[in-house]
Tab-separated table of C-alpha atoms and ligand atoms in Angstrom:
chain	number	residue	atom	x	y	z
A	91	MET	CA	-8.197	29.173	-19.895
A	92	ASN	CA	-6.510	26.973	-17.292
A	93	LYS	CA	-4.742	29.072	-14.870
A	94	LYS	CA	-1.258	28.307	-13.679
A	95	ILE	CA	-1.330	26.924	-10.116
A	96	CYS	CA	1.690	26.203	-7.924
A	97	ILE	CA	0.976	23.505	-5.509
A	98	VAL	CA	2.831	23.803	-2.135
A	99	ILE	CA	3.045	20.810	0.040
A	100	LEU	CA	3.978	21.615	3.813
A	101	ALA	CA	6.274	18.926	4.880
A	102	ALA	CA	8.844	20.542	7.200
A	103	GLY	CA	7.361	19.848	10.619
A	104	LYS	CA	8.777	17.433	12.961
A	105	GLY	CA	5.618	15.358	13.454
A	106	THR	CA	6.336	15.151	17.223
A	107	ARG	CA	2.801	13.770	18.039
A	108	LEU	CA	3.468	10.551	16.070
A	109	GLY	CA	6.427	9.844	18.319
A	110	VAL	CA	8.627	8.103	15.767
A	111	GLU	CA	12.025	8.796	14.339
A	112	THR	CA	10.983	8.459	10.698
A	113	PRO	CA	10.063	11.952	9.322
A	114	LYS	CA	6.309	12.105	9.169
A	115	PRO	CA	6.024	12.598	5.382
A	116	LEU	CA	7.897	9.074	4.965
A	117	VAL	CA	5.747	7.318	7.542
A	118	SER	CA	4.501	4.120	5.878
A	119	PHE	CA	1.020	4.340	4.547
A	120	GLN	CA	-0.773	2.006	2.208
A	121	HIS	CA	2.354	0.397	0.812
A	122	THR	CA	4.153	3.785	0.215
A	123	ASN	CA	4.098	6.591	2.714
A	124	LEU	CA	2.078	9.675	3.588
A	125	ILE	CA	3.651	12.241	1.128
A	126	HIS	CA	3.779	9.761	-1.707
A	127	GLN	CA	0.045	9.191	-1.261
A	128	VAL	CA	-0.549	13.021	-1.443
A	129	ILE	CA	1.673	13.528	-4.414
A	130	THR	CA	0.034	10.637	-6.303
A	131	GLU	CA	-3.377	12.278	-5.916
A	132	ILE	CA	-2.218	15.770	-6.831
A	133	ILE	CA	-0.633	14.646	-10.062
A	134	LYS	CA	-4.220	13.675	-11.208
A	135	LEU	CA	-4.906	17.360	-11.470
A	136	LYS	CA	-2.583	17.629	-14.406
A	137	ASN	CA	-5.273	17.140	-16.936
A	138	HIS	CA	-7.345	19.982	-15.480
A	139	ALA	CA	-4.791	22.694	-14.609
A	140	GLN	CA	-1.150	23.782	-15.345
A	141	ILE	CA	0.533	22.745	-12.173
A	142	LYS	CA	3.942	22.867	-10.643
A	143	LEU	CA	4.928	21.352	-7.353
A	144	SER	CA	6.905	22.819	-4.619
A	145	ILE	CA	7.725	20.969	-1.455
A	146	ILE	CA	8.591	22.740	1.850
A	147	LEU	CA	11.121	20.656	3.728
A	148	GLY	CA	12.955	21.185	7.103
A	149	HIS	CA	13.080	18.319	9.644
A	150	GLN	CA	15.283	15.494	8.053
A	151	LYS	CA	14.993	17.238	4.703
A	152	GLU	CA	17.778	15.149	2.935
A	153	MET	CA	16.001	11.892	3.585
A	154	ILE	CA	12.721	13.224	2.257
A	155	GLN	CA	14.319	14.775	-0.748
A	156	ASP	CA	16.264	11.727	-1.582
A	157	TYR	CA	12.987	9.685	-1.579
A	158	LEU	CA	11.147	12.130	-3.636
A	159	ASN	CA	14.036	12.441	-6.229
A	160	LYS	CA	14.063	8.537	-6.539
A	161	ASN	CA	10.242	8.265	-6.864
A	162	PHE	CA	9.149	11.469	-8.640
A	163	ASP	CA	12.196	12.457	-10.669
A	164	ASP	CA	9.857	13.250	-13.660
A	165	LEU	CA	7.952	15.970	-11.790
A	166	ASN	CA	10.613	18.576	-11.610
A	167	LEU	CA	9.844	19.317	-8.028
A	168	GLU	CA	11.011	22.506	-6.386
A	169	TYR	CA	12.424	22.156	-2.873
A	170	ILE	CA	12.018	25.129	-0.396
A	171	TYR	CA	13.868	24.888	2.943
A	172	GLN	CA	12.470	26.004	6.267
A	173	GLU	CA	15.264	25.763	8.493
A	174	LYS	CA	13.407	26.522	11.685
A	175	GLN	CA	9.855	25.335	11.876
A	176	LEU	CA	8.076	28.337	13.125
A	177	GLY	CA	4.642	27.447	11.934
A	178	THR	CA	2.626	26.831	8.799
A	179	GLY	CA	2.417	30.647	7.999
A	180	HIS	CA	6.209	30.821	8.276
A	181	ALA	CA	6.652	27.789	5.993
A	182	VAL	CA	4.559	29.537	3.362
A	183	SER	CA	6.574	32.733	3.782
A	184	GLU	CA	9.655	30.731	3.060
A	185	PHE	CA	8.086	29.549	-0.107
A	186	ILE	CA	7.289	33.035	-1.197
A	187	ASN	CA	10.849	34.033	-0.563
A	188	GLN	CA	12.469	31.179	-2.288
A	189	THR	CA	10.230	29.989	-5.071
A	190	LYS	CA	11.354	30.273	-8.711
A	191	PHE	CA	7.891	29.448	-9.913
A	192	ASP	CA	5.632	31.993	-11.212
A	193	SER	CA	1.864	31.242	-11.139
A	194	ASP	CA	-1.491	32.912	-10.868
A	195	GLU	CA	-2.553	30.890	-7.825
A	196	VAL	CA	-1.080	29.017	-5.049
A	197	MET	CA	-2.607	25.811	-3.630
A	198	ILE	CA	-1.442	24.908	-0.185
A	199	LEU	CA	-1.839	21.498	1.397
A	200	CYS	CA	-0.207	19.370	4.036
A	201	ALA	CA	1.912	16.229	3.630
A	202	ASP	CA	-0.174	14.499	6.464
A	203	THR	CA	-3.564	14.295	4.784
A	204	PRO	CA	-3.144	11.090	2.689
A	205	LEU	CA	-6.815	10.487	1.876
A	206	ILE	CA	-7.268	13.742	-0.207
A	207	THR	CA	-9.087	13.123	-3.636
A	208	LYS	CA	-8.621	14.912	-6.856
A	209	ASN	CA	-12.454	15.589	-6.820
A	210	ALA	CA	-12.045	17.517	-3.508
A	211	LEU	CA	-9.188	19.558	-4.982
A	212	MET	CA	-11.226	20.179	-8.147
A	213	SER	CA	-14.163	21.392	-6.055
A	214	LEU	CA	-11.719	24.033	-4.478
A	215	ILE	CA	-10.571	25.145	-7.909
A	216	ASP	CA	-14.102	25.425	-9.189
A	217	PHE	CA	-15.222	27.210	-6.016
A	218	LYS	CA	-12.624	29.850	-6.554
A	219	ASN	CA	-13.144	30.224	-10.278
A	220	ASN	CA	-16.697	30.914	-9.761
A	221	SER	CA	-16.103	33.610	-7.144
A	222	ASN	CA	-14.280	36.924	-6.887
A	223	LEU	CA	-12.600	35.742	-3.818
A	224	ASN	CA	-8.741	36.043	-3.344
A	225	ALA	CA	-8.366	33.040	-1.035
A	226	CYS	CA	-10.592	29.961	-0.700
A	227	GLY	CA	-10.283	26.972	1.626
A	228	LEU	CA	-11.980	23.615	2.185
A	229	SER	CA	-13.662	22.833	5.367
A	230	PHE	CA	-15.700	19.862	6.671
A	231	ILE	CA	-17.977	18.943	9.469
A	232	ALA	CA	-16.269	16.664	11.884
A	233	ASN	CA	-17.922	14.419	14.440
A	234	ASN	CA	-14.716	14.808	16.425
A	235	PRO	CA	-13.280	18.253	15.710
A	236	HIS	CA	-10.485	17.817	18.297
A	237	GLY	CA	-7.129	18.915	16.972
A	238	TYR	CA	-8.502	20.762	13.880
A	239	GLY	CA	-8.679	24.500	13.509
A	240	ARG	CA	-12.365	25.469	14.082
A	241	ILE	CA	-13.950	27.634	11.388
A	242	LYS	CA	-15.594	30.499	13.425
A	243	ARG	CA	-17.766	32.568	11.208
A	244	VAL	CA	-18.137	35.953	12.717
A	245	SER	CA	-19.965	39.005	11.579
A	246	SER	CA	-17.172	41.580	11.684
A	247	ASP	CA	-14.606	42.646	9.023
A	248	LYS	CA	-12.895	39.413	9.592
A	249	GLY	CA	-15.719	37.281	8.202
A	250	ILE	CA	-14.078	34.012	9.403
A	251	SER	CA	-11.550	33.229	12.229
A	252	ILE	CA	-9.843	29.907	12.368
A	253	ILE	CA	-9.207	28.939	15.989
A	254	GLU	CA	-6.611	26.322	16.649
A	255	GLU	CA	-7.193	23.729	19.362
A	256	LYS	CA	-4.748	25.321	21.828
A	257	ASP	CA	-6.345	28.781	21.578
A	258	ALA	CA	-9.907	27.632	21.540
A	259	SER	CA	-12.236	28.466	24.370
A	260	ALA	CA	-14.751	25.887	25.563
A	261	GLU	CA	-17.279	27.451	23.412
A	262	ASP	CA	-15.150	27.459	20.386
A	263	LYS	CA	-14.347	23.821	20.757
A	264	LYS	CA	-18.018	23.015	20.233
A	265	ILE	CA	-17.712	24.311	16.723
A	266	ASN	CA	-17.617	21.257	14.484
A	267	GLU	CA	-16.832	23.029	11.098
A	268	VAL	CA	-13.085	22.558	10.783
A	269	ASN	CA	-10.220	23.539	8.539
A	270	SER	CA	-8.955	20.874	6.196
A	271	GLY	CA	-5.512	22.727	5.801
A	272	ILE	CA	-6.116	22.987	2.030
A	273	TYR	CA	-6.293	26.430	0.531
A	274	LEU	CA	-6.233	28.084	-2.874
A	275	VAL	CA	-5.012	31.692	-2.890
A	276	ASP	CA	-4.045	34.282	-5.588
A	277	GLN	CA	-0.258	34.470	-5.538
A	278	SER	CA	-0.384	38.316	-5.187
A	279	TYR	CA	-2.750	38.173	-2.285
A	280	LEU	CA	-0.489	35.652	-0.574
A	281	LYS	CA	2.498	37.767	-1.098
A	282	GLU	CA	0.750	40.810	0.397
A	283	LYS	CA	-0.576	39.028	3.459
A	284	ILE	CA	2.081	36.535	4.445
A	285	GLY	CA	4.484	39.191	5.759
A	286	LYS	CA	2.005	40.562	8.074
A	287	LEU	CA	1.409	37.424	10.223
A	288	ASP	CA	2.453	37.504	13.915
A	289	ASN	CA	2.869	34.654	16.365
A	290	LYS	CA	0.763	35.898	19.271
A	291	ASN	CA	-0.961	32.912	20.048
A	292	LYS	CA	-0.651	29.851	22.693
A	293	SER	CA	1.873	28.012	20.452
A	294	GLY	CA	4.053	31.025	19.554
A	295	GLU	CA	3.842	30.013	15.971
A	296	PHE	CA	3.082	31.841	12.742
A	297	TYR	CA	-0.352	30.454	11.697
A	298	LEU	CA	-1.074	30.315	7.895
A	299	THR	CA	-4.624	30.210	9.024
A	300	ASP	CA	-4.534	33.871	9.987
A	301	ILE	CA	-4.300	34.945	6.382
A	302	MET	CA	-7.696	33.359	5.679
A	303	GLY	CA	-11.054	35.032	6.721
A	304	LEU	CA	-10.937	38.621	5.547
A	305	LYS	CA	-14.631	39.359	4.632
A	306	ASP	CA	-15.271	39.687	0.827
A	307	SER	CA	-11.768	38.237	0.145
A	308	CYS	CA	-11.788	34.819	1.653
A	309	ASP	CA	-14.230	31.960	2.267
A	310	PHE	CA	-14.465	28.265	2.888
A	311	ILE	CA	-16.523	25.668	1.136
A	312	THR	CA	-17.691	22.555	3.144
A	313	VAL	CA	-16.973	19.255	1.483
A	314	ASP	CA	-19.390	16.409	2.176
A	315	ASP	CA	-17.893	13.390	3.815
A	316	GLY	CA	-14.784	15.545	4.400
A	317	GLU	CA	-13.907	13.703	7.693
A	318	ASN	CA	-13.039	10.731	5.511
A	319	ILE	CA	-11.113	12.848	2.988
A	320	PHE	CA	-9.250	15.323	4.938
A	321	LEU	CA	-8.291	13.210	7.939
A	322	GLY	CA	-4.972	14.615	9.234
A	323	VAL	CA	-2.429	12.144	10.498
A	324	ASN	CA	-0.975	13.685	13.616
A	325	THR	CA	-1.123	10.578	15.911
A	326	MET	CA	-0.647	6.899	15.624
A	327	THR	CA	-4.344	6.374	16.239
A	328	GLN	CA	-5.109	8.772	13.288
A	329	LEU	CA	-2.666	6.787	11.141
A	330	GLU	CA	-4.674	3.675	11.785
A	331	GLN	CA	-7.959	5.388	11.108
A	332	ALA	CA	-6.558	6.706	7.786
A	333	GLU	CA	-5.273	3.141	6.905
A	334	GLN	CA	-8.724	1.742	7.584
A	335	LEU	CA	-10.402	4.248	5.512
A	336	ALA	CA	-8.056	3.771	2.604
A	337	ARG	CA	-8.589	-0.002	2.800
A	338	LYS	CA	-12.390	0.299	2.831
A	339	LYS	CA	-12.261	2.594	-0.124
A	340	MET	CA	-10.053	0.254	-2.110
A	341	CYS	CA	-12.303	-2.761	-1.278
A	342	GLU	CA	-15.433	-0.697	-2.069
A	343	GLN	CA	-14.178	-0.110	-5.535
A	344	PHE	CA	-13.722	-3.789	-6.071
A	345	GLN	CA	-17.031	-4.554	-4.436
A	346	GLU	CA	-18.785	-2.232	-6.980
A	347	SER	CA	-17.245	-4.245	-9.832
A	348	GLY	CA	-18.649	-7.505	-8.554
A	349	VAL	CA	-15.823	-8.851	-6.351
A	350	CYS	CA	-17.168	-10.408	-3.109
A	351	ILE	CA	-15.007	-9.255	-0.116
A	352	ILE	CA	-16.239	-10.619	3.029
A	353	ASP	CA	-14.409	-8.206	5.508
A	354	SER	CA	-12.901	-5.031	4.134
A	355	ASN	CA	-11.442	-4.308	7.534
A	356	THR	CA	-8.989	-7.077	7.182
A	357	THR	CA	-8.416	-7.224	3.401
A	358	TYR	CA	-5.270	-5.576	2.238
A	359	ILE	CA	-5.003	-4.671	-1.476
A	360	ASP	CA	-2.207	-2.874	-3.207
A	361	ASN	CA	-2.885	-0.164	-5.887
A	362	ASP	CA	-1.692	-2.331	-8.750
A	363	VAL	CA	-3.769	-5.446	-7.939
A	364	LYS	CA	-6.306	-6.424	-10.559
A	365	ILE	CA	-9.433	-8.651	-9.538
A	366	GLU	CA	-12.083	-9.723	-11.880
A	367	PRO	CA	-15.810	-9.993	-10.896
A	368	GLY	CA	-17.022	-13.126	-9.323
A	369	VAL	CA	-13.829	-13.589	-7.186
A	370	LYS	CA	-14.477	-14.290	-3.498
A	371	ILE	CA	-11.973	-13.061	-0.921
A	372	MET	CA	-12.300	-14.339	2.633
A	373	PRO	CA	-11.044	-12.207	5.667
A	374	ASN	CA	-7.443	-11.591	6.448
A	375	VAL	CA	-5.969	-11.720	2.938
A	376	HIS	CA	-3.156	-9.619	1.622
A	377	LEU	CA	-2.871	-8.997	-2.124
A	378	ARG	CA	0.452	-7.244	-3.003
A	379	GLY	CA	2.290	-5.883	-5.954
A	380	LYS	CA	1.100	-6.704	-9.360
A	381	THR	CA	-1.235	-9.579	-8.480
A	382	THR	CA	-4.041	-10.487	-10.774
A	383	ILE	CA	-6.942	-12.748	-9.892
A	384	LYS	CA	-9.237	-13.881	-12.612
A	385	LYS	CA	-13.041	-14.588	-12.394
A	386	ASN	CA	-14.607	-17.128	-10.037
A	387	SER	CA	-11.473	-17.844	-8.199
A	388	CYS	CA	-11.647	-18.051	-4.272
A	389	ILE	CA	-8.976	-16.779	-1.927
A	390	GLU	CA	-9.570	-18.297	1.541
A	391	THR	CA	-8.576	-16.730	4.749
A	392	GLY	CA	-5.033	-15.784	5.808
A	393	CYS	CA	-3.401	-16.023	2.296
A	394	VAL	CA	-0.656	-13.615	1.418
A	395	ILE	CA	-0.246	-13.287	-2.424
A	396	SER	CA	2.469	-11.114	-4.096
A	397	ASN	CA	3.064	-10.516	-7.823
A	398	THR	CA	1.151	-13.663	-8.895
A	399	ILE	CA	-1.273	-14.225	-11.640
A	400	ILE	CA	-4.142	-16.430	-10.620
A	401	GLY	CA	-6.352	-17.854	-13.414
A	402	GLU	CA	-10.097	-18.650	-13.296
A	403	ASP	CA	-11.758	-20.973	-10.945
A	404	VAL	CA	-8.680	-21.457	-8.846
A	405	THR	CA	-8.970	-22.159	-5.146
A	406	ILE	CA	-6.350	-20.860	-2.766
A	407	LEU	CA	-7.034	-22.630	0.539
A	408	PRO	CA	-6.340	-20.962	3.899
A	409	TYR	CA	-2.861	-19.640	5.042
A	410	THR	CA	-1.131	-20.112	1.677
A	411	VAL	CA	1.625	-17.711	0.601
A	412	LEU	CA	2.264	-17.185	-3.071
A	413	GLU	CA	5.038	-15.076	-4.628
A	414	ASP	CA	5.963	-14.251	-8.294
A	415	SER	CA	4.157	-17.226	-9.710
A	416	LEU	CA	1.579	-18.222	-12.291
A	417	ILE	CA	-1.422	-20.237	-11.334
A	418	PHE	CA	-3.555	-21.751	-14.209
A	419	ASN	CA	-7.308	-22.320	-14.278
A	420	GLY	CA	-8.976	-24.618	-11.937
A	421	ALA	CA	-5.941	-25.222	-9.721
A	422	SER	CA	-6.205	-25.787	-6.072
A	423	ILE	CA	-3.465	-24.808	-3.579
A	424	GLY	CA	-3.124	-25.103	0.123
A	425	PRO	CA	-3.926	-25.103	2.942
A	426	PHE	CA	-0.631	-24.116	4.329
A	427	ALA	CA	1.229	-24.144	1.001
A	428	ARG	CA	4.122	-22.011	0.013
A	429	ILE	CA	4.552	-21.209	-3.605
A	430	ARG	CA	7.835	-19.389	-4.150
A	431	PRO	CA	9.063	-17.264	-7.045
A	432	GLY	CA	9.133	-18.902	-10.452
A	433	SER	CA	6.489	-21.539	-9.826
A	434	GLN	CA	3.809	-22.347	-12.454
A	435	ILE	CA	0.958	-24.445	-11.311
A	436	GLY	CA	-0.782	-25.914	-14.222
A	437	GLU	CA	-4.575	-26.290	-15.033
A	438	GLU	CA	-6.435	-28.441	-12.497
A	439	CYS	CA	-3.253	-29.102	-10.564
A	440	LYS	CA	-3.501	-29.832	-6.814
A	441	VAL	CA	-0.800	-28.714	-4.422
A	442	GLY	CA	-1.745	-29.654	-0.933
A	443	ASN	CA	-0.798	-28.917	2.660
A	444	PHE	CA	2.698	-28.171	3.680
A	445	VAL	CA	4.068	-28.281	0.152
A	446	GLU	CA	6.704	-25.826	-0.915
A	447	THR	CA	7.493	-25.175	-4.695
A	448	LYS	CA	10.267	-22.978	-6.090
A	449	LYS	CA	11.154	-22.327	-9.799
A	450	SER	CA	9.100	-25.251	-10.817
A	451	ILE	CA	6.599	-26.162	-13.465
A	452	LEU	CA	3.648	-28.453	-12.582
A	453	LYS	CA	1.902	-29.375	-15.811
A	454	ALA	CA	-1.954	-29.768	-16.147
A	455	GLY	CA	-3.508	-32.267	-13.778
A	456	SER	CA	-0.403	-33.069	-11.759
A	457	LYS	CA	-0.701	-33.557	-8.016
A	458	VAL	CA	1.680	-32.876	-5.072
A	459	SER	CA	-0.769	-33.287	-2.211
A	460	HIS	CA	1.205	-33.504	0.940
A	461	LEU	CA	4.341	-32.431	2.638
A	462	SER	CA	6.846	-32.079	-0.170
A	463	TYR	CA	9.579	-29.777	-1.527
A	464	VAL	CA	9.575	-29.204	-5.302
A	465	GLY	CA	12.417	-26.941	-6.268
A	466	ASP	CA	14.055	-26.481	-9.774
A	467	ALA	CA	11.709	-29.167	-11.099
A	468	GLU	CA	9.384	-29.931	-13.991
A	469	ILE	CA	6.603	-32.279	-13.389
A	470	GLY	CA	4.592	-33.641	-16.458
A	471	GLN	CA	0.883	-33.902	-16.986
A	472	LYS	CA	-1.154	-35.982	-14.633
A	473	THR	CA	1.837	-37.160	-12.630
A	474	ASN	CA	1.018	-37.985	-9.018
A	475	ILE	CA	3.641	-37.231	-6.371
A	476	GLY	CA	3.038	-38.971	-3.130
A	477	CYS	CA	3.464	-37.592	0.438
A	478	GLY	CA	6.818	-36.446	1.731
A	479	PHE	CA	8.612	-36.138	-1.731
A	480	ILE	CA	11.714	-34.013	-1.920
A	481	THR	CA	13.795	-32.724	-4.756
A	482	CYS	CA	17.412	-32.665	-3.508
A	483	ASN	CA	18.251	-29.760	-5.741
A	484	TYR	CA	21.324	-28.288	-4.180
A	485	ASP	CA	24.671	-29.979	-3.853
A	486	GLY	CA	26.130	-27.166	-1.550
A	487	LYS	CA	27.433	-25.271	-4.639
A	488	ASN	CA	25.001	-25.381	-7.334
A	489	LYS	CA	21.216	-25.972	-7.955
A	490	HIS	CA	20.305	-28.652	-10.305
A	491	GLN	CA	17.089	-29.787	-12.248
A	492	THR	CA	14.679	-32.612	-11.602
A	493	ILE	CA	12.515	-33.456	-14.746
A	494	ILE	CA	9.721	-35.948	-14.282
A	495	GLY	CA	7.523	-36.905	-17.217
A	496	GLU	CA	3.821	-37.361	-17.524
A	497	ASN	CA	1.534	-40.097	-16.032
A	498	CYS	CA	4.204	-41.042	-13.453
A	499	PHE	CA	3.437	-42.300	-9.967
A	500	ILE	CA	6.139	-41.230	-7.569
A	501	GLY	CA	5.665	-43.168	-4.291
A	502	SER	CA	5.564	-41.428	-0.941
A	503	ASP	CA	8.800	-40.599	0.979
A	504	SER	CA	11.018	-40.717	-2.092
A	505	GLN	CA	13.761	-38.146	-3.069
A	506	MET	CA	15.273	-37.348	-6.401
A	507	ILE	CA	18.905	-36.344	-6.394
A	508	ALA	CA	19.261	-33.725	-8.979
A	509	PRO	CA	20.134	-33.533	-11.797
A	510	VAL	CA	17.858	-36.437	-12.672
A	511	ASN	CA	15.441	-37.097	-15.452
A	512	ILE	CA	12.504	-39.388	-15.198
A	513	GLY	CA	10.637	-40.426	-18.312
A	514	ASP	CA	6.821	-40.779	-18.985
A	515	ASN	CA	4.734	-43.489	-17.357
A	516	CYS	CA	7.445	-44.358	-14.726
A	517	PHE	CA	6.724	-45.856	-11.253
A	518	VAL	CA	9.002	-45.075	-8.325
A	519	ALA	CA	8.420	-47.266	-5.253
A	520	SER	CA	7.831	-45.593	-1.874
A	521	GLY	CA	10.929	-44.685	0.213
A	522	SER	CA	13.274	-44.618	-2.872
A	523	THR	CA	16.200	-42.363	-3.342
A	524	ILE	CA	16.506	-41.851	-7.025
A	525	SER	CA	19.895	-40.704	-8.432
A	526	SER	CA	19.919	-42.205	-11.926
A	527	ASN	CA	17.723	-41.332	-14.896
A	528	LEU	CA	14.675	-43.479	-15.723
A	529	ASN	CA	13.541	-44.198	-19.365
A	530	ASP	CA	9.856	-44.157	-20.318
A	531	GLY	CA	7.916	-46.894	-18.576
A	532	ASP	CA	10.672	-47.874	-16.009
A	533	PHE	CA	10.068	-48.924	-12.479
A	534	ALA	CA	12.597	-48.084	-9.896
A	535	ILE	CA	12.976	-49.048	-6.221
A	536	SER	CA	15.928	-48.069	-4.120
A	537	ARG	CA	15.608	-49.018	-0.565
A	538	SER	CA	17.305	-51.677	1.671
A	539	ARG	CA	15.354	-54.867	2.060
A	540	GLN	CA	13.467	-55.305	5.328
A	541	VAL	CA	14.903	-57.617	8.015
A	542	THR	CA	12.366	-59.112	10.548
A	543	LYS	CA	13.606	-60.927	13.660
A	544	GLU	CA	10.633	-62.769	15.151
A	545	GLY	CA	9.837	-61.714	18.737
A	546	MET	CA	13.002	-59.699	19.356
A	547	ALA	CA	11.066	-56.397	20.173
A	548	LYS	CA	11.073	-57.156	23.778
A	549	ARG	CA	14.904	-56.598	23.941
A	550	PHE	CA	14.312	-52.963	23.119
A	551	LEU	CA	11.050	-52.170	24.903
A	552	LYS	CA	10.985	-50.842	28.444
A	553	LYS	CA	9.510	-53.293	30.865
B	878	UD1	C1	-3.258	22.371	10.696
B	878	UD1	C2	-4.041	23.771	10.642
B	878	UD1	C3	-5.407	23.391	11.183
B	878	UD1	C4	-5.954	22.276	10.379
B	878	UD1	C5	-5.075	21.139	10.221
B	878	UD1	C6	-5.749	20.211	9.151
B	878	UD1	C7	-2.449	25.611	11.099
B	878	UD1	C8	-1.969	26.605	12.075
B	878	UD1	N1	-3.312	24.713	11.565
B	878	UD1	O1	-2.996	21.981	12.047
B	878	UD1	O2	-6.214	24.569	11.266
B	878	UD1	O3	-7.368	22.008	10.905
B	878	UD1	O4	-3.829	21.434	9.916
B	878	UD1	O5	-5.039	18.892	9.117
B	878	UD1	O6	-2.033	25.713	9.960
B	878	UD1	N2	4.677	22.342	8.769
B	878	UD1	C9	5.752	22.916	8.186
B	878	UD1	N3	6.406	23.910	8.925
B	878	UD1	C10	6.028	24.190	10.129
B	878	UD1	C11	4.894	23.675	10.699
B	878	UD1	C12	4.230	22.817	10.099
B	878	UD1	O7	6.064	22.559	7.037
B	878	UD1	O8	6.764	25.170	10.728
B	878	UD1	C13	3.873	21.351	8.081
B	878	UD1	C14	3.861	20.003	8.730
B	878	UD1	O9	4.902	19.196	8.394
B	878	UD1	C15	2.536	19.424	8.224
B	878	UD1	C16	1.701	20.668	8.000
B	878	UD1	O10	2.571	21.700	8.004
B	878	UD1	O11	2.609	18.757	7.069
B	878	UD1	C17	0.601	20.862	9.105
B	878	UD1	O12	1.216	21.028	10.329
B	878	UD1	P1	0.607	20.348	11.605
B	878	UD1	O13	1.517	20.667	12.762
B	878	UD1	O14	0.227	18.991	11.364
B	878	UD1	O15	-0.666	21.253	11.791
B	878	UD1	P2	-2.033	20.842	12.597
B	878	UD1	O16	-1.950	21.043	13.993
B	878	UD1	O17	-2.501	19.496	12.014
B	879	CA	CA1	-1.685	17.844	10.777
């Protein structure tokens, strides 16, 4: 039978070592924040255990609570207040005093370990289930144990002592088995031990770690690769390390499915992004929101793509920004193009350098190759728009539509003063300002006739 587990997240601390005003649980991490990431992973345990979630808040509690209520209102979270932050042991004693939840076991973890995995938490549950222990913890072997509690296995009644950095002797500091800060404890055992903690240590805090270690009641299981799973974010450097690890993990998942990512250190992919096998992603690319990229497309360096669906065999050339748009098969966009919300770039279309589109539909095979603004427009199939074309879509009050038919040739440096409607097979001469509609097959030119005065240039040129 599944036991009832109450999961307690410690999130009351000040996070002084980060040096920012934002409370540590809300410090931005991987497009959300630290505590969001922790909760997202914990929720995955739901299929394996009956869980309830309790959050211990103190420093800036209103702000964190508001965030959690907005983002996890379906979880029925319990909030416990720790008014004075007297240590992790004190935080858990506040939980014991205030909780309304009744459970067999309590899992305790910290809001500042954003890389935890469901599998690691499952290994803790399994480890305890298969033992007669009252309290189990997860430990790992750290190349750099600095800052973590060292797991000192001693041969006395207290089978294990956890020694915090501040209290560690030079000898203790060499121990590289460290405490992840994640424990699973019988609720009855926790109740019995938590009141007995003292704060006789260098920090003057009540350490939760002091309840762990009694021989025959407590033990730690070491998790492989734990340094990458339990990284605790106390400093900005650790935040960067955690971001890098998360990015790498995300990229590896895509790489395993056949996506070619050239440099995972500089590839930023949001959780909801979908990428099909055969896609190639060059360095320094950001894929955000609900972006989808279909097979054999290539995203070249420096592109930032948000909420956009990109079809098959599409090429997005360097430094192109796409937002809330649809790109159909075989299109090519950029370099240095900006595709703003509501754009649809049709099959085999070409959008070239320094082109901006907004709320515009380019139908199959049309081309806007250089230096243009296409806003609130519809451009028909196989129409070619020359260099420096502008839709004058805004009259100072309202936006208006420009409709251009298929197989048109729109000469360079022309403008369309919207609303305006151009039929199919039209030809607009270069440098024209078009303000009236054209019927199918019309030719339009609207520019002043050239005046040439022979030999007169010298009047204007400096000697
Ligand atoms: C803690 C552990 C350490 C472990 C490490 C793992 C203790 C004494 N030390 O150290 O053994 O290796 O985590 O990352 O437990 N908090 C409260 N109330 C308080 C104090 C802290 O809620 O009064 C919360 C913090 O907000 C944080 C968590 O507890 O989310 C851990 O506190 P932190 O100060 O980061 O502990 P570490 O020094 O990292
Ligand atoms: Ca920490």
